[in-house]
Coordinates of N, CA, C and O and ligand atoms in Angstrom, one line a residue:
X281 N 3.7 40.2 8.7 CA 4.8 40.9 8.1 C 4.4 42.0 7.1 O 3.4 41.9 6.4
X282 N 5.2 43.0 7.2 CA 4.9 43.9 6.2 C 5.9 43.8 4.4 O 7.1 44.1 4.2
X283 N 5.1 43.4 3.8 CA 5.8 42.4 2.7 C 5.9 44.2 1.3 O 5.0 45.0 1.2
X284 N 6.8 44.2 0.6 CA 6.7 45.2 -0.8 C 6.2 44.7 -1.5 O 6.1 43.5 -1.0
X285 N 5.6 44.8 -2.8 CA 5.8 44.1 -3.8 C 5.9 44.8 -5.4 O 5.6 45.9 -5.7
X286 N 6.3 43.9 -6.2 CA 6.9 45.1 -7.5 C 6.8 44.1 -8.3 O 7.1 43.0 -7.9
X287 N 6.3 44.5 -9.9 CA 6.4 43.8 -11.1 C 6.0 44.7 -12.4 O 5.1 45.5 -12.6
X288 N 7.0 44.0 -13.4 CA 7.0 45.1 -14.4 C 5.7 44.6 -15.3 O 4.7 44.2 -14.8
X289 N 5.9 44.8 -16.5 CA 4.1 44.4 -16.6 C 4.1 43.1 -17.1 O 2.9 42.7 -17.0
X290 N 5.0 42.4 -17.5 CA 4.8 40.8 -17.5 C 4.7 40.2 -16.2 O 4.6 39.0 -16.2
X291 N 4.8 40.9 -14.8 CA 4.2 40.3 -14.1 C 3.0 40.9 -13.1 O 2.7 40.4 -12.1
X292 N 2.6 41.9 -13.7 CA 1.4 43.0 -13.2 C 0.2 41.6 -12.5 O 0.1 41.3 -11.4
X293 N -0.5 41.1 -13.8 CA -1.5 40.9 -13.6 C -0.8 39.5 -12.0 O -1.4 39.4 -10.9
X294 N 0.1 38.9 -12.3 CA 0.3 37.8 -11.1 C 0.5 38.7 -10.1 O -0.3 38.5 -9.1
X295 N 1.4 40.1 -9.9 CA 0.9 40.5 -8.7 C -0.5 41.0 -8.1 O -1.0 41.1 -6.9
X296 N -0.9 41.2 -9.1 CA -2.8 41.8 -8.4 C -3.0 40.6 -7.6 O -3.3 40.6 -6.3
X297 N -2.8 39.6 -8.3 CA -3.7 38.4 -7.4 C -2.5 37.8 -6.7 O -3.1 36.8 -6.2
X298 N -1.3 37.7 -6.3 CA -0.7 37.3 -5.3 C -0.8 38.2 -4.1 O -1.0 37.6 -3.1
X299 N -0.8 39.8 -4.0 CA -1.5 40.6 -3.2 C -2.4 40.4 -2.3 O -2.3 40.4 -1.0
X300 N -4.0 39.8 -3.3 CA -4.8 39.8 -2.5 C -4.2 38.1 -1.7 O -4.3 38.2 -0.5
X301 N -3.9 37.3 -2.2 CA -3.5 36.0 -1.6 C -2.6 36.1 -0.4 O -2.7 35.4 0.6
X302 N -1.6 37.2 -0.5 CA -0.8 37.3 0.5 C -1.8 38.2 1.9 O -1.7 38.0 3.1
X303 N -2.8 39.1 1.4 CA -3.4 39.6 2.4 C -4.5 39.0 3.2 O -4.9 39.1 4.4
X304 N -4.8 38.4 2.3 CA -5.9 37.4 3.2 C -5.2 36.5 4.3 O -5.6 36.5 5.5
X305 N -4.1 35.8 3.9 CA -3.1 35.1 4.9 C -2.7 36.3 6.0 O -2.1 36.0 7.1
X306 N -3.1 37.2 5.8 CA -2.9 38.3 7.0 C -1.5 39.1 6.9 O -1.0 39.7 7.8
X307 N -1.1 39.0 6.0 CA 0.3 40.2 6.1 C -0.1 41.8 5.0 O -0.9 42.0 4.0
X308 N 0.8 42.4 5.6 CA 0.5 43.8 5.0 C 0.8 43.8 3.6 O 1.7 43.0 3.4
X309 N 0.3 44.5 2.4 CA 1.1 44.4 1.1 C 1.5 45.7 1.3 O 0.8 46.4 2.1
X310 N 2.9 46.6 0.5 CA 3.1 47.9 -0.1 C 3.3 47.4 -1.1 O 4.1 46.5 -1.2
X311 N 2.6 47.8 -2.1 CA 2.2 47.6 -3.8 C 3.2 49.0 -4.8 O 2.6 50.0 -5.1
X312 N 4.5 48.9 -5.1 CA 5.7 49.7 -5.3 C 5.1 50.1 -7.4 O 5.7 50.9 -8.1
X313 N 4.1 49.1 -7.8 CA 3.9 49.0 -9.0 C 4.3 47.4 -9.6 O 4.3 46.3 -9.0
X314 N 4.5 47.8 -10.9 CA 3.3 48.9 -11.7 C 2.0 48.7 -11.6 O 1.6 47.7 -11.0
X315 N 1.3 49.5 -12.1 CA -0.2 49.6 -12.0 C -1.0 49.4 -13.2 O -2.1 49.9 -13.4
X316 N -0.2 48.2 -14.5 CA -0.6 48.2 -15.2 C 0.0 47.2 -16.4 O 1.2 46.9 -16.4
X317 N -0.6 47.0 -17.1 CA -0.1 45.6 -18.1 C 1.0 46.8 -19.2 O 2.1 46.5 -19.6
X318 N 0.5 47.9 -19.3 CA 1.8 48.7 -20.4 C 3.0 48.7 -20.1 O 3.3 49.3 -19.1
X319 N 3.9 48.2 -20.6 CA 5.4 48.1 -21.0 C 6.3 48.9 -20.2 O 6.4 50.0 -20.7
X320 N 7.1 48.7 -19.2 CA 8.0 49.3 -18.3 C 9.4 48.6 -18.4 O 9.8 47.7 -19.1
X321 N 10.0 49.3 -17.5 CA 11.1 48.5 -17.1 C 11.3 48.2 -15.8 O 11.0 49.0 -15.0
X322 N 11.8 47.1 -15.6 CA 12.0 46.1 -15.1 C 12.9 46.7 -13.8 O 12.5 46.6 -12.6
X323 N 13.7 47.2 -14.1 CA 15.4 47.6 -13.0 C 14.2 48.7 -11.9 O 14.4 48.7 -10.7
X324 N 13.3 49.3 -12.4 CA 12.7 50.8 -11.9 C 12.6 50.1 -10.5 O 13.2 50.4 -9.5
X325 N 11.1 48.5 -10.9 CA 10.2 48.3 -9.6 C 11.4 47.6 -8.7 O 11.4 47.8 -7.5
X326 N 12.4 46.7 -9.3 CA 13.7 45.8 -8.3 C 14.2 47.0 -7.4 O 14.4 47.0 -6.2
X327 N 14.4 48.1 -8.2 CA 15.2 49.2 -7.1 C 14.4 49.6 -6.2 O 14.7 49.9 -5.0
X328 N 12.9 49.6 -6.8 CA 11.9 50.1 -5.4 C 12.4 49.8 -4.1 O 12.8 50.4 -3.1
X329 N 11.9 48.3 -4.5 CA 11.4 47.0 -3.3 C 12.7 46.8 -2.9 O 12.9 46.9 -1.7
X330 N 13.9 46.5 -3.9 CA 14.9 45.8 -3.0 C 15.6 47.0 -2.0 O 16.2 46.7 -0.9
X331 N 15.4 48.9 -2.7 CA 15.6 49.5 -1.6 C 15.0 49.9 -0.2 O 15.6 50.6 0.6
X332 N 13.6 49.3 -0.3 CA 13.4 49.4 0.8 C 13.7 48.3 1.5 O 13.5 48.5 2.7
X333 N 14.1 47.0 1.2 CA 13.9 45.9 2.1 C 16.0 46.4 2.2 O 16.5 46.4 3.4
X334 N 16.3 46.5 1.8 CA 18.1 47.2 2.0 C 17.9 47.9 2.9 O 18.6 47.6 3.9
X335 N 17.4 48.7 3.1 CA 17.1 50.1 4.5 C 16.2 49.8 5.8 O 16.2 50.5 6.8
X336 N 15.7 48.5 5.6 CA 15.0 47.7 6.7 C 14.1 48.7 6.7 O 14.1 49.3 7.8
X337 N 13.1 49.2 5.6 CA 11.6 49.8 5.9 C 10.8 48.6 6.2 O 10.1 48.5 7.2
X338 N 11.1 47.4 4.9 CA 10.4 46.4 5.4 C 11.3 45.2 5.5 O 12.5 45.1 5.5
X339 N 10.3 44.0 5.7 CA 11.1 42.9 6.4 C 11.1 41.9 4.5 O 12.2 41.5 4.4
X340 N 10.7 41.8 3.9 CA 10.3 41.1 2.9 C 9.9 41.9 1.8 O 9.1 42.9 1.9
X341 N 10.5 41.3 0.8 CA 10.1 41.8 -0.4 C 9.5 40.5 -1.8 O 9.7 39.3 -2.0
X342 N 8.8 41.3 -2.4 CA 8.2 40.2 -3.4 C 8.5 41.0 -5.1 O 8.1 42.1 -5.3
X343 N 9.3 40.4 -5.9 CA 9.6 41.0 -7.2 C 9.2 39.8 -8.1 O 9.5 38.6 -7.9
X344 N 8.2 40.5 -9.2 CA 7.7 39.7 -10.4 C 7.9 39.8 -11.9 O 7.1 40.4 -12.6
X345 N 8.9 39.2 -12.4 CA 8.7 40.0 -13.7 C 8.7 38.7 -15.1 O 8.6 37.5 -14.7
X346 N 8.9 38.8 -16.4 CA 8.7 37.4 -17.5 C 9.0 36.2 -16.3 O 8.1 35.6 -15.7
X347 N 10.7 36.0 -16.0 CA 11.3 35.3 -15.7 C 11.8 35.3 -14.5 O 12.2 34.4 -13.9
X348 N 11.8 36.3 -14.3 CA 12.4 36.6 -12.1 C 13.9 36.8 -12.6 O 14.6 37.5 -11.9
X349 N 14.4 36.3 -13.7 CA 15.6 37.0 -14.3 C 16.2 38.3 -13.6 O 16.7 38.6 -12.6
X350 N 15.9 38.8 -14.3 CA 15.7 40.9 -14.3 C 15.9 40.9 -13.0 O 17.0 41.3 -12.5
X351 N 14.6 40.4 -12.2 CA 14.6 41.1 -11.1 C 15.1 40.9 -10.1 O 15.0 41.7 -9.2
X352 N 15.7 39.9 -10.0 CA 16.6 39.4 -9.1 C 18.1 39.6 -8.7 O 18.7 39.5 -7.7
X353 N 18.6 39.8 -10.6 CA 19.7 40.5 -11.0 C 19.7 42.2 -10.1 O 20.5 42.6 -9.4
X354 N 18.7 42.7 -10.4 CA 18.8 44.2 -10.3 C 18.9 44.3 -8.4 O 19.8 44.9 -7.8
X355 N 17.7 43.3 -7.8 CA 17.5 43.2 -6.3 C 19.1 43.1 -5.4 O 19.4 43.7 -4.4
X356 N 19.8 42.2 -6.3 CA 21.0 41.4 -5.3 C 22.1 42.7 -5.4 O 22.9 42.7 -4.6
X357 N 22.1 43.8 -6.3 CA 22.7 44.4 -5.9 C 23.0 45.5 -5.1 O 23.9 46.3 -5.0
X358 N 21.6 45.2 -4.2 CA 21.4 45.9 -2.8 C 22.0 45.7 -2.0 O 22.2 44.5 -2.0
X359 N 23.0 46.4 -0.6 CA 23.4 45.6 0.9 C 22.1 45.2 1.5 O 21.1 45.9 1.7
X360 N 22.6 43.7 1.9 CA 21.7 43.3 2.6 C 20.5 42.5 1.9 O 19.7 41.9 2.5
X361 N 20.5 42.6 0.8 CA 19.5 42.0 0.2 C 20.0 40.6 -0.2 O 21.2 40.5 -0.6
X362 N 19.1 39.5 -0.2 CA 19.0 38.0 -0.7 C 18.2 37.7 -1.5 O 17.3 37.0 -1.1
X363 N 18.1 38.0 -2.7 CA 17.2 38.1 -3.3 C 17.4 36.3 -3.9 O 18.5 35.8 -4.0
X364 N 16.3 35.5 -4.3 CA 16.3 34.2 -4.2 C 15.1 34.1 -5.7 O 14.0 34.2 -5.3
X365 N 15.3 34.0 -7.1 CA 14.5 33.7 -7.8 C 13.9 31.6 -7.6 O 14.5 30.5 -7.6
X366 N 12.5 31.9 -7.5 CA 12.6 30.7 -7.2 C 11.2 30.1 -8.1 O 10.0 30.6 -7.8
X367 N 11.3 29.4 -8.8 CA 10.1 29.1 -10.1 C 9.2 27.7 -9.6 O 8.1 27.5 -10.0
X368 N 9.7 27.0 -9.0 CA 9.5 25.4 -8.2 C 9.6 25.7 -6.0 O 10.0 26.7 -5.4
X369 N 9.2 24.8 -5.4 CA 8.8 24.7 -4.8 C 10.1 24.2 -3.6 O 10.0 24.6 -2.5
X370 N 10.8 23.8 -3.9 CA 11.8 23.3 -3.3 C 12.6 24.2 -3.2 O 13.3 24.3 -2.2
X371 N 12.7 25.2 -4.3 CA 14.1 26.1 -4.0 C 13.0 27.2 -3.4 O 13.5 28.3 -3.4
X372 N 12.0 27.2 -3.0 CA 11.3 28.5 -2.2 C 12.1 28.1 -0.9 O 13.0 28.7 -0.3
X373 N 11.5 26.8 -0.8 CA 11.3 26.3 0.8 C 13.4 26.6 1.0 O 13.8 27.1 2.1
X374 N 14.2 26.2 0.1 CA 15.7 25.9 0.9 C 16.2 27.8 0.7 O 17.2 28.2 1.2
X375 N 15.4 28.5 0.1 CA 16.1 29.7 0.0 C 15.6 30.4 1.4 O 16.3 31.3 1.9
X376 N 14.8 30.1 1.8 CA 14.3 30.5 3.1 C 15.4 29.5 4.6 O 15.9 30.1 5.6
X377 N 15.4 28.2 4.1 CA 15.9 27.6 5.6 C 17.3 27.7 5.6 O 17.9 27.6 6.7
X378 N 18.2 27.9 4.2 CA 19.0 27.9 4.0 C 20.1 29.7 3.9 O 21.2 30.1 4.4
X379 N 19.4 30.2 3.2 CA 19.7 31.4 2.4 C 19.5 32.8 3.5 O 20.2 33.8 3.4
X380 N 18.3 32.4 4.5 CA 17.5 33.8 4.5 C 17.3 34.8 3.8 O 17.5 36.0 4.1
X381 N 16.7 34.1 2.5 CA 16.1 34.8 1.6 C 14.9 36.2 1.9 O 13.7 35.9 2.2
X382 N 15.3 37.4 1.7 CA 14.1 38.3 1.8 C 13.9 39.0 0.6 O 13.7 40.2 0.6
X383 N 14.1 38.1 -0.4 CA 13.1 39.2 -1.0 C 13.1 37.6 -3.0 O 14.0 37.4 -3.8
X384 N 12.2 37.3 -2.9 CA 11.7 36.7 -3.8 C 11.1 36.7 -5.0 O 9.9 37.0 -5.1
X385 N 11.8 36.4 -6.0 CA 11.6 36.5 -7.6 C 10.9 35.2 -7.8 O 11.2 34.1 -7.4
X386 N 9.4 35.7 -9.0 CA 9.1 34.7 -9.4 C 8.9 35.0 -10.8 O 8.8 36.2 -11.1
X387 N 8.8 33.7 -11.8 CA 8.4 34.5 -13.7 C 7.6 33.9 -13.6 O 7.5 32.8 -13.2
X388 N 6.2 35.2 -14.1 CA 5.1 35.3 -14.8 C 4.7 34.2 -15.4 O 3.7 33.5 -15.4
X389 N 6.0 34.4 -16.2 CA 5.7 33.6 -18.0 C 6.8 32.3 -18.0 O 7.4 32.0 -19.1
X390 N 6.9 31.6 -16.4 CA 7.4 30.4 -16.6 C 6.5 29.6 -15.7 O 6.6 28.4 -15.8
X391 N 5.9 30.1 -14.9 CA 5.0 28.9 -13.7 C 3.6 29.5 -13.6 O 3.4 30.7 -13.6
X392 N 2.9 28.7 -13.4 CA 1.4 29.2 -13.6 C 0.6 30.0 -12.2 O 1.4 30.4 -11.4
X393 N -0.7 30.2 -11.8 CA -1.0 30.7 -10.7 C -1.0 29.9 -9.3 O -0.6 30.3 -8.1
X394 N -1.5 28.5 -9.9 CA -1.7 27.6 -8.6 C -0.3 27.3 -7.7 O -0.2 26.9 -6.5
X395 N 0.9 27.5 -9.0 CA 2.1 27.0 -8.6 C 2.8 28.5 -7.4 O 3.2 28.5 -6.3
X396 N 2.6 29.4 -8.3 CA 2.6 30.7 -7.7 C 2.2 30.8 -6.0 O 2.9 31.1 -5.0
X397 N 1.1 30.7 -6.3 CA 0.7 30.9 -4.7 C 1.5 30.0 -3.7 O 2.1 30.5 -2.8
X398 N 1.3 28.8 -4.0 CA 2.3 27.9 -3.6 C 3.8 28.2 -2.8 O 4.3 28.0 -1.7
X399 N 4.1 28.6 -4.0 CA 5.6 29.2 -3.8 C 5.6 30.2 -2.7 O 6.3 30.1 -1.6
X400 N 4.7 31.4 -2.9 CA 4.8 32.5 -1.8 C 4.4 31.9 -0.5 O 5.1 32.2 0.4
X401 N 3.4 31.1 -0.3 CA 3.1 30.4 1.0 C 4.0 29.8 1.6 O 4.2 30.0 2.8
X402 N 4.7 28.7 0.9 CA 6.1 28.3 1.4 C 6.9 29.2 1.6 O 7.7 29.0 2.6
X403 N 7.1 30.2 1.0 CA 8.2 31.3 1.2 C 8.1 32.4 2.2 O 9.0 33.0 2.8
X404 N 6.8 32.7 2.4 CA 6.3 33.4 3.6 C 6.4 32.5 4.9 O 6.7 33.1 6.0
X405 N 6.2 31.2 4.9 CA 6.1 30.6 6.0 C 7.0 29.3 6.7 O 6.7 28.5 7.6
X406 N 8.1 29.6 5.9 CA 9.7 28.8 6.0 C 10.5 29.8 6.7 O 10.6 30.9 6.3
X407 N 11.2 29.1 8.2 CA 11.7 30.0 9.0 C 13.3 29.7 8.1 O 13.7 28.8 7.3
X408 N 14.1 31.1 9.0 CA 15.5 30.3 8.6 C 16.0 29.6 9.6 O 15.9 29.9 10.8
X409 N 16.7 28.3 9.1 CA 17.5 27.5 10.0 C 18.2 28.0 10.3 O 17.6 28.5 11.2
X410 N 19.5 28.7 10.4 CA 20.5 29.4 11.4 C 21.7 28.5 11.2 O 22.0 27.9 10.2
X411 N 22.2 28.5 12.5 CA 23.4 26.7 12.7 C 24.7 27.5 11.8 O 25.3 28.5 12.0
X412 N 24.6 26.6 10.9 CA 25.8 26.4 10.3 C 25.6 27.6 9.0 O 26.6 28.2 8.6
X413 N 24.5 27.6 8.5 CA 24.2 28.8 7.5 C 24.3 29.8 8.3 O 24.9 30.5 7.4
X414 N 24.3 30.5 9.2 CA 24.6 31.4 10.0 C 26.0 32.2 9.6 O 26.0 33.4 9.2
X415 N 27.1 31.4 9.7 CA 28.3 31.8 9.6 C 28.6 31.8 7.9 O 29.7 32.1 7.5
X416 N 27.6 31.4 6.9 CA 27.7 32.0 6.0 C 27.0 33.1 5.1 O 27.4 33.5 4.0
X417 N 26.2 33.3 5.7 CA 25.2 34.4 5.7 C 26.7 35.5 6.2 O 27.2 36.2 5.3
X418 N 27.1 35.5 7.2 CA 27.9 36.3 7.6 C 29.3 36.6 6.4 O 29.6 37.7 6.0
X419 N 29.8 35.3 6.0 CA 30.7 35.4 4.8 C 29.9 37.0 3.8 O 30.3 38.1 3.6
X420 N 28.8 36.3 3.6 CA 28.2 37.5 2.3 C 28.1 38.7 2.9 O 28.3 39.6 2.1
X421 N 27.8 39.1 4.4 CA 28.0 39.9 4.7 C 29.4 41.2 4.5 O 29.5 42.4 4.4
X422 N 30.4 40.0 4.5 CA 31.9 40.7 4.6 C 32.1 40.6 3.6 O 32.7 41.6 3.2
X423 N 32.0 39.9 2.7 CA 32.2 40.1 0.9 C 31.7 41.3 0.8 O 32.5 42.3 0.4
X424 N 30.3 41.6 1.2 CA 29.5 43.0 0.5 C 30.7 44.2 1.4 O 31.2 45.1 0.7
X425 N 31.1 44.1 2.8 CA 31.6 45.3 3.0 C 33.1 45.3 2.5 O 33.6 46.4 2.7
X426 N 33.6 44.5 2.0 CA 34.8 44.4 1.0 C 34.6 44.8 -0.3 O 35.7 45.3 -0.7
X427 N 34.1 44.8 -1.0 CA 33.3 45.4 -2.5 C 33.2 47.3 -2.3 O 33.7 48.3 -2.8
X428 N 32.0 46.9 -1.3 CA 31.7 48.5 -0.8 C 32.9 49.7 -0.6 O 33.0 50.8 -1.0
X429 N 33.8 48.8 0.2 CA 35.4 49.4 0.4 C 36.0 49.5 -0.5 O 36.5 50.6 -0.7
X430 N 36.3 48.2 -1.5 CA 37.6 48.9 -2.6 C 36.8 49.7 -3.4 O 37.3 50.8 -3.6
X431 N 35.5 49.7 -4.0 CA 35.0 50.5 -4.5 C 34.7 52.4 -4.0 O 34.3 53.3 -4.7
X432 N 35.2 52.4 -2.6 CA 35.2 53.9 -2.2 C 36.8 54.1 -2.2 O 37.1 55.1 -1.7
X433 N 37.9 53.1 -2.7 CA 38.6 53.5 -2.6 C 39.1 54.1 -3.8 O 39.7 55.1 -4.1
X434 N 38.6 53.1 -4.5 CA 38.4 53.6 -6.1 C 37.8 54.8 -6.7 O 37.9 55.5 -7.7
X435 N 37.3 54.9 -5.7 CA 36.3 57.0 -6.0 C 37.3 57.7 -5.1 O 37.8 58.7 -5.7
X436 N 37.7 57.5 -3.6 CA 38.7 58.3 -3.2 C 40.1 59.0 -4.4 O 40.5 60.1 -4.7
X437 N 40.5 57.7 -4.7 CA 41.6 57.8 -5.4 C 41.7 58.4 -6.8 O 42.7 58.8 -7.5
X438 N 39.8 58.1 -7.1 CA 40.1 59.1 -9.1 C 40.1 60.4 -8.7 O 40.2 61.3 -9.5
Ligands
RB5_160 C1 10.0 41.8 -20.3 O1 9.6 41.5 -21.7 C2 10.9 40.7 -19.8 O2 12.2 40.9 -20.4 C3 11.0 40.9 -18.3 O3 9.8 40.7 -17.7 C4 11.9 39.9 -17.5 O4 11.6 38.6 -17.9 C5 13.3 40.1 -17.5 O5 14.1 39.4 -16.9

């Protein structure tokens, strides 16, 4: 898979090394930033990643920041995007079979490395179940083009 990935600088240094972890497992990284522990903001790298995984450049996205807070907030307000902050092991694996989560938040500065990698392994490697989540995956779909609509009606009409 060709995966993004993005983190402001509280979670720089966990992306260097989830990168290399994800590439060794054999998937592509695009590395969106930052490139560095100095102080950014957070909304910049979420709009990167979650706009490209919104435009289907890629299939998965990876956002890092203190808390996965931020960036998950900023990610979900993409079409099409499922952004899934997930700190434990269980909500990787059900945001994936459940959710069809693409694009995953983790905090830096709430779960450690070993747990880290963890999480992305399970999350890279949990299919979605379908079935019955299917037809709600589809709900969010028509919520989003219901938003999108009164909101263009709202600009037609000022
Ligand atoms: C940065 O200090 C911190 O606010 C950010 O990384 C993140 O946790 C926001 O949700």
């Amino acid at each position: 898979m060709k995966i993004a990935i993005g983190a402001d600088h509280a979670g720089y240094e966990l992306k260097e090394l989830l990168s290399k972890v994800i590439t060794e497992i054999g998937h592509e990284i695009i590395d969106m930033g930052t490139g560095s522990s100095c102080s950014v903001d957070y909304p910049d790298y979420a709009e990167s990643v979650a706009k490209a995984v919104s435009d289907g450049t890629y299939e998965r996205g990876i956002l890092i920041c203190g808390t996965g807070i931020g960036m998950s907030i900023v990610a979900n307000k993409f079409k099409n995007v499922r952004a899934a902050l997930c700190n434990d092991l269980f909500t990787a694996k059900m945001s994936r079979l459940h959710n069809d989560a693409n694009i995953l938040c983790i905090g830096a500065r709430v779960i450690g490395i070993g747990l880290a990698k963890e999480i992305v392994e399970t999350w890279l490697n949990t299919p979605f179940e379908g079935n019955r989540h299917l037809k709600r995956l589809e709900k969010i779909n028509f919520i989003e083009r219901k938003v999108i609509n009164s909101e263009n009606e709202v600009i037609k009409r000022s």
